[in-house]
Amino acid sequence: MDFEYVNTVFETYREFFKDKMLYMNLYPNYGVRITATEDERKKQWGCSSYEDYIENYCKKISLPYICFDHYPYCHNDLSMFINNLKCVKEIADKYGKQVYLVAQSSSYNKDAFLNQTKLRTQLYIALAFNVKVFMWACWCAGWWHNHIIDENGNKTGLYDDIVKVNREIKKFFKKYSDYKCGKVRILNSYIICEMENLQTGKKDAVYVVNTGSLDETEFSFKCKLKPKVYSMDKKCTVKYDKHSCKCSLYLTSGYGAIIKTIFK
């Protein structure tokens, strides 16, 4: 990838279209397709590693964001999706850039359909890595199968699912936007990240996502006070034992929650 040449094109574009946004989308960590070999990926990236590919973009392209696409249900590997987000977030933080993500709504296999859980899971995971702009692919017939809008321009069943999940995450984001996610850890099926309150500067909350296949998986931790939990999961429950200071959170697969308390 000749980023220096691309940036020259961008600079020329800016001269003529000063009020227009420049958009560039990068490869995911599996390359242009999931079946790509290591040699093919290196050729696509123009370097020996995905990390170097993202760093080279940041060094040579004068855009305020890193945008990439990743379609985790083409290869049914959320760990690769999570690692992709982790890598991009770390480099974006280093260079002061925002993270944009294009995620999956259509199906690679014509006999498979993405349900609300799979759509929702991608969104809540993305929030753990400070993704600021989220886009779905594909809305209409193009790649793959089972789109949001069919080839005749009609809404499919997936349209209603997308609308419901988008509205849900928009409502959740009103609370989430009071914080900034920091250090991220993975514990079994849970993603856990520290949250800094943007008004007070205090790290008084954590954001957790249940990425597992089992509903209402338990997440346990110790805290000095019974926590306040905010989640769109109607089944989310919290059990707190003030004697042992143990707290157990039960969260449905695919959902995220903000936990505010004093941790031990």
Tab-separated table of N, CA and C in Angstrom, residues 5 13 17-18 25 36 38 67 71 83 113 119 129 148 157 165 174 179 197-198 215 233:
chain	number	residue	atom	x	y	z
A	5	TYR	N	1.591	8.097	-1.767
A	5	TYR	CA	0.899	8.503	-2.996
A	5	TYR	C	-0.569	8.822	-2.695
A	13	TYR	N	-7.236	16.599	-3.599
A	13	TYR	CA	-8.696	16.585	-3.427
A	13	TYR	C	-9.143	17.741	-2.528
A	17	PHE	N	-12.127	20.414	-3.122
A	17	PHE	CA	-13.365	20.109	-2.384
A	17	PHE	C	-13.123	20.316	-0.888
A	18	LYS	N	-12.966	21.570	-0.521
A	18	LYS	CA	-12.600	21.902	0.858
A	18	LYS	C	-13.674	21.536	1.882
A	25	ASN	N	-10.818	3.421	3.877
A	25	ASN	CA	-11.082	2.229	4.677
A	25	ASN	C	-9.924	1.242	4.531
A	36	ALA	N	-7.119	-15.623	2.763
A	36	ALA	CA	-5.816	-15.111	2.316
A	36	ALA	C	-4.681	-15.780	3.087
A	38	GLU	N	-0.642	-15.915	4.518
A	38	GLU	CA	0.202	-14.921	5.176
A	38	GLU	C	0.950	-14.078	4.150
A	67	CYS	N	-10.172	3.898	9.922
A	67	CYS	CA	-11.387	3.156	9.599
A	67	CYS	C	-11.006	1.821	8.969
A	71	TYR	N	-15.535	-8.580	9.390
A	71	TYR	CA	-16.791	-9.324	9.347
A	71	TYR	C	-16.628	-10.647	10.103
A	83	ASN	N	-9.207	-8.849	18.679
A	83	ASN	CA	-7.782	-8.526	18.528
A	83	ASN	C	-7.567	-7.406	17.505
A	113	PHE	N	-28.312	-16.450	8.484
A	113	PHE	CA	-28.836	-15.110	8.728
A	113	PHE	C	-28.288	-14.589	10.051
A	119	LEU	N	-25.764	-9.040	15.732
A	119	LEU	CA	-25.651	-7.618	15.417
A	119	LEU	C	-25.262	-6.833	16.666
A	129	PHE	N	-13.772	-0.536	22.739
A	129	PHE	CA	-12.527	-0.063	22.131
A	129	PHE	C	-12.674	1.352	21.574
A	148	ILE	N	-30.104	-6.008	4.172
A	148	ILE	CA	-31.116	-5.224	4.873
A	148	ILE	C	-32.218	-4.793	3.903
A	157	GLY	N	-36.549	-8.681	6.753
A	157	GLY	CA	-36.691	-8.835	8.201
A	157	GLY	C	-35.499	-8.295	8.958
A	165	VAL	N	-31.770	-2.680	17.137
A	165	VAL	CA	-30.441	-2.681	17.761
A	165	VAL	C	-29.827	-1.283	17.725
A	174	LYS	N	-26.032	7.282	25.461
A	174	LYS	CA	-26.229	8.513	26.225
A	174	LYS	C	-25.554	8.415	27.586
A	179	TYR	N	-18.323	8.691	29.803
A	179	TYR	CA	-17.057	8.050	30.144
A	179	TYR	C	-16.174	7.850	28.911
A	197	ASN	N	-14.507	8.848	34.124
A	197	ASN	CA	-15.584	9.823	34.061
A	197	ASN	C	-15.048	11.111	33.435
A	198	LEU	N	-15.629	11.542	32.332
A	198	LEU	CA	-15.110	12.694	31.601
A	198	LEU	C	-15.309	14.013	32.349
A	215	ASP	N	-26.342	-17.478	27.615
A	215	ASP	CA	-27.050	-16.353	28.200
A	215	ASP	C	-26.819	-16.261	29.698
A	233	ASP	N	-30.031	-4.680	28.815
A	233	ASP	CA	-30.447	-6.069	28.987
A	233	ASP	C	-31.509	-6.152	30.082
